[in-house]
Every structure is written in C-alpha cells, then in structure tokens.
Short mmCIF file of C-alpha atoms in Angstrom, two decimals:
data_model
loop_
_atom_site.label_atom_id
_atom_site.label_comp_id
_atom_site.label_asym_id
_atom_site.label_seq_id
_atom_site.Cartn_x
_atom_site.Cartn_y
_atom_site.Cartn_z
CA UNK A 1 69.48 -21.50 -64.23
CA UNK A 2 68.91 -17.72 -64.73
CA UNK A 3 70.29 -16.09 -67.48
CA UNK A 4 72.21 -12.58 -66.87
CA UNK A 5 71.64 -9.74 -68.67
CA UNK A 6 75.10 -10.07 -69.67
CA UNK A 7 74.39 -12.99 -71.69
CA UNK A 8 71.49 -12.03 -72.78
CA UNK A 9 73.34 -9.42 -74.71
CA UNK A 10 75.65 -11.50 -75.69
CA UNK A 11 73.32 -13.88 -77.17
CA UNK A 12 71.54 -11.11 -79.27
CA UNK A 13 74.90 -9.85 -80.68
CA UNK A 14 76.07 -13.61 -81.52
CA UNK A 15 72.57 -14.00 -83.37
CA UNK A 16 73.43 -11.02 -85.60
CA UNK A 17 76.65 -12.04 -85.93
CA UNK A 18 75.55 -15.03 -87.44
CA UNK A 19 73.19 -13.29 -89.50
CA UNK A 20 73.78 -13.05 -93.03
CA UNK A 21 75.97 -10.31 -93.65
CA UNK A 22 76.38 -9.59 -89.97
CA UNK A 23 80.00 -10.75 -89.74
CA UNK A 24 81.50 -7.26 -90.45
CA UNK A 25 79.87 -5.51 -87.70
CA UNK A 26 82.46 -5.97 -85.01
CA UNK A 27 84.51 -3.35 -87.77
CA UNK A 28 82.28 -0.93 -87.81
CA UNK A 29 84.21 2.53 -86.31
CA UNK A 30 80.93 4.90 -86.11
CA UNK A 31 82.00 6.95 -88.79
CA UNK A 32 78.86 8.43 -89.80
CA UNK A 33 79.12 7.54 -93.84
CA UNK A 34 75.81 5.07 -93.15
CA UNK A 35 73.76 7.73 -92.28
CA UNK A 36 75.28 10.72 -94.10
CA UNK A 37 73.99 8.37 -97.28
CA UNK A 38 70.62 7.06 -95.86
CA UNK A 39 67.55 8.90 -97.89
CA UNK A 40 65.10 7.96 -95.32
CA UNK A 41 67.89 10.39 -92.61
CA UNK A 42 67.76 12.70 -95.09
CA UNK A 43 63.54 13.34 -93.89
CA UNK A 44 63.61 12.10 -90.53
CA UNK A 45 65.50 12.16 -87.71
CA UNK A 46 64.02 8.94 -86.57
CA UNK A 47 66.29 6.25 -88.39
CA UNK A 48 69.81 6.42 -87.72
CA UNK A 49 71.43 3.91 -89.55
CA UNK A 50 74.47 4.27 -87.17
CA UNK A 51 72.60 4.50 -84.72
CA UNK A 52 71.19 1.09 -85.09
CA UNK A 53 75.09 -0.34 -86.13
CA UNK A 54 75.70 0.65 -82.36
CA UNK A 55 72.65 -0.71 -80.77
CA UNK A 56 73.63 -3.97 -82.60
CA UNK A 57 77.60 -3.70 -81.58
CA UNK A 58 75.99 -3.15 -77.47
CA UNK A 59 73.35 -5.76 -78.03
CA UNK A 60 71.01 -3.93 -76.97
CA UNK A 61 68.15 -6.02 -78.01
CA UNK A 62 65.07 -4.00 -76.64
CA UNK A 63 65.91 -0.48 -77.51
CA UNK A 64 66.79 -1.91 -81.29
CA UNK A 65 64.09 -4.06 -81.37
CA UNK A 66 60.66 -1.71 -79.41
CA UNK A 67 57.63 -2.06 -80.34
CA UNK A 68 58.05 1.35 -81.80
CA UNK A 69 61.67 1.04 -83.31
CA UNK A 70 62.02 2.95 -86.28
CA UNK A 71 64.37 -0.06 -87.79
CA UNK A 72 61.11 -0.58 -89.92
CA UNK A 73 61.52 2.70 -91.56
CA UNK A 74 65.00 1.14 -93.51
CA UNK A 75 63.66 1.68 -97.24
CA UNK A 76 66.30 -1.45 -97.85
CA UNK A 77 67.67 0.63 -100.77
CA UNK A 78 71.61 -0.20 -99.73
CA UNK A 79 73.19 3.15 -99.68
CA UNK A 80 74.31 2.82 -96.12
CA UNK A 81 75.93 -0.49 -97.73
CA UNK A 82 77.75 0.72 -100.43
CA UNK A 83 79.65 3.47 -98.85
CA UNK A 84 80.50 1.91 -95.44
CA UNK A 85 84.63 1.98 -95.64
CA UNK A 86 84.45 -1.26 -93.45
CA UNK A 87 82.09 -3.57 -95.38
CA UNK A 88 79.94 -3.62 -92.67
CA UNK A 89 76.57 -4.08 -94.51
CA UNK A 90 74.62 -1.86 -92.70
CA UNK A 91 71.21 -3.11 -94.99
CA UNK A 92 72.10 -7.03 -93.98
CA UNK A 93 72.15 -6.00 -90.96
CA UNK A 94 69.17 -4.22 -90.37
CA UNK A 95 67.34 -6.78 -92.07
CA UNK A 96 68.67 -9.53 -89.44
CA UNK A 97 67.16 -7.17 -87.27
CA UNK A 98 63.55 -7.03 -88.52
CA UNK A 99 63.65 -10.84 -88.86
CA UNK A 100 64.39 -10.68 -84.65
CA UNK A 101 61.83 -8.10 -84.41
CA UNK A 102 59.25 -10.40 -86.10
CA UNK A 103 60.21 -13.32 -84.29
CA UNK A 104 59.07 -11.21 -80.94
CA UNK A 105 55.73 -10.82 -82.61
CA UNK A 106 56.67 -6.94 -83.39
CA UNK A 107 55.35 -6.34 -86.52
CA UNK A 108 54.15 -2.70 -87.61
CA UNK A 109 50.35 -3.59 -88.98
CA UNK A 110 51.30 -2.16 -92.25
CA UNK A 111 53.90 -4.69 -92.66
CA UNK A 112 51.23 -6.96 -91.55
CA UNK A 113 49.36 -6.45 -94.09
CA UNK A 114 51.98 -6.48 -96.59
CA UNK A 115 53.22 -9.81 -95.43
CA UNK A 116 49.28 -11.31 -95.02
CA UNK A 117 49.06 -10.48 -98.60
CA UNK A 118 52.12 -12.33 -99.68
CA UNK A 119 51.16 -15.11 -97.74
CA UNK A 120 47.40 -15.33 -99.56
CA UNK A 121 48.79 -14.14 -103.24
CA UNK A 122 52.92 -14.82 -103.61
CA UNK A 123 53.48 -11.46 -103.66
CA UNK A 124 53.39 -8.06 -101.38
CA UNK A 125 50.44 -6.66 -104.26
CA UNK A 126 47.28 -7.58 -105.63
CA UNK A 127 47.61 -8.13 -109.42
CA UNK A 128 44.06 -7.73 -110.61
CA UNK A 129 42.63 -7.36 -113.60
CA UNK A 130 42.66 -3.92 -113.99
CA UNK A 131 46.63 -3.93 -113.44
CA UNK A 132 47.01 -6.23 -116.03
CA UNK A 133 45.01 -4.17 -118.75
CA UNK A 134 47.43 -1.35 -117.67
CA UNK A 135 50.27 -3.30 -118.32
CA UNK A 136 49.31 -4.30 -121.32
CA UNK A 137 48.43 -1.06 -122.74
CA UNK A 138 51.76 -0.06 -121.86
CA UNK A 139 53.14 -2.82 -123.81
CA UNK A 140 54.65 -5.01 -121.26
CA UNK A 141 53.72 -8.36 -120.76
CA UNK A 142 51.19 -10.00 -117.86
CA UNK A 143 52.64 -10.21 -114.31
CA UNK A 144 53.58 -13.87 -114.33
CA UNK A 145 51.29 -16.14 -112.02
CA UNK A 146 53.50 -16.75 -108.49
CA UNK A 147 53.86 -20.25 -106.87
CA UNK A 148 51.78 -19.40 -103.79
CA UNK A 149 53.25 -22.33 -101.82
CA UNK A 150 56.47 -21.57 -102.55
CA UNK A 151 56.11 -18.92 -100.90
CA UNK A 152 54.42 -20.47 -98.12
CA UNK A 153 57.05 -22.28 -98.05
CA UNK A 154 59.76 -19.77 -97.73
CA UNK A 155 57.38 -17.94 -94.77
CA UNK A 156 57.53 -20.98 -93.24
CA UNK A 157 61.12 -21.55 -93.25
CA UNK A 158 61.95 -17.93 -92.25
CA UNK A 159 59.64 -18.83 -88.87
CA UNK A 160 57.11 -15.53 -90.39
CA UNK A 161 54.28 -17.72 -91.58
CA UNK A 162 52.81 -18.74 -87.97
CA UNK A 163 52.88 -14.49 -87.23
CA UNK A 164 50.99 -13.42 -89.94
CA UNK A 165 48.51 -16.68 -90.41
CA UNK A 166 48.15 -17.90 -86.41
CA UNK A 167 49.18 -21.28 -87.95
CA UNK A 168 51.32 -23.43 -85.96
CA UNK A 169 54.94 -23.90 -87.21
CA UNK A 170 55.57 -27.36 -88.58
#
C-alpha cells in the first residue's frame, strides 16, 4: 500500500503532537513573540523560531528536518517558551524535532561529537585532571563521577545510542 504525501504529513505532525510538550502547537497564531525573544534571531537570520512552529503546524517534515536545517542552532535557553501567549512551548518543540532529525541519521558532526563523548564519559565534556585542579582552586568541589551506563542507558532508550556508536539497538 503506498502512502500519500498527505499522510505522510500527517504522520509527522501527529508524532510532534505526541511529543512532549507538543500538544499546544495546534494554538499557536504566528504571532511573532517566539522569535522577537530568541537570542540566537537576534545574530542570525537563519533560525526562526516561528518559522519552525509553522513548518511543524504544515508538517513539513523535510524542509524542518534538512540535512542543513538550522533547528540545530536552538541554544535551548526557553525564551521563545516563556513568552508565547498560547503555551505553545516553542523549546519542547524544537527539541521533538532534533530527536526526528536524529532518528533520520541527521546529525551536525559537532553534535556528533558532543553526543560520542557523552556516550564514552556520561557527560557532553571531558573532566580531566586539570579541570578538577581548577575547580578546586576556585573552591568548589570535584565534578562528581557520572554513571556511564546510565547514560547508555538513556541513549539507548531515546533510539540515539545506535547513531553515534554503530551499535545495533537492543
């Protein structure tokens, strides 16, 4: 049975929709406050929070989600969040949609990186020992040691781990 394009959009909006936080984004009226508020709008003209609110609202899942979508450049910091008038939580949102992105394989190699890290240490950073003589001669206490495999675990369960590791999933 082929699938239409129809439902293909369909399907991608119902997947956000289900998302966490993605409930809300049938209210959003393209008022503008999302990006007005965004500091990474504020340098480029690239990321558009409302611009990604609408791709979402059309489904259209391959202009949102190319392999050179700027959805990456969200700095996660929830302005666009807390001054949406609708609730629409813009951040949830565009999180839902890297989590699509990655499950495409479309993964900027920075983030790769990042995320190859976390999978190796527990955490997106090194701590060596260097950063823990800093820290202590700032006064602050060591970086705790992370449970690696809980992490593993949490990659796993969010479908990332095979991406970043070539495992199979489970």
């Amino acid at each position: 049975m082929a699938v239409t394009t129809e439902e293909m959009v369909r399907q991608f909006t119902d997947s956000i929709l289900s998302a966490h936080g993605g409930h809300r984004l049938p209210s959003c009226y393209q008022c503008g406050k999302c990006t007005a508020g965004c500091p990474v709008a504020r340098v480029t003209d690239a990321f558009s929070p409302k611009k990604f609110i609408r791709l979402a609202q059309l489904g259209l899942e391959n202009m949102a989600l190319d392999k050179k979508s700027p959805i990456w450049l969200c700095a996660t910091c929830y302005n666009c969040t807390e001054v949406c008038p609708q609730d629409v939580e813009p951040t949830e949102i565009f999180i839902a949609l890297k989590t699509f992105a990655i499950r495409r394989g479309i993964l900027p190699m920075g983030r790769k990186m990042g995320f190859g890290t976390l999978a190796k240490k527990g955490r997106m950073f090194d701590v060596g020992d260097k950063q823990q003589q800093e820290r202590a001669a700032l006064g602050l206490d060591p970086c705790p040691e992370v449970d690696v495999d809980q992490t593993l675990a949490i990659l796993e369960l969010r479908g990332i781990l095979p991406l970043l590791t070539g495992r199979k999933p489970k």
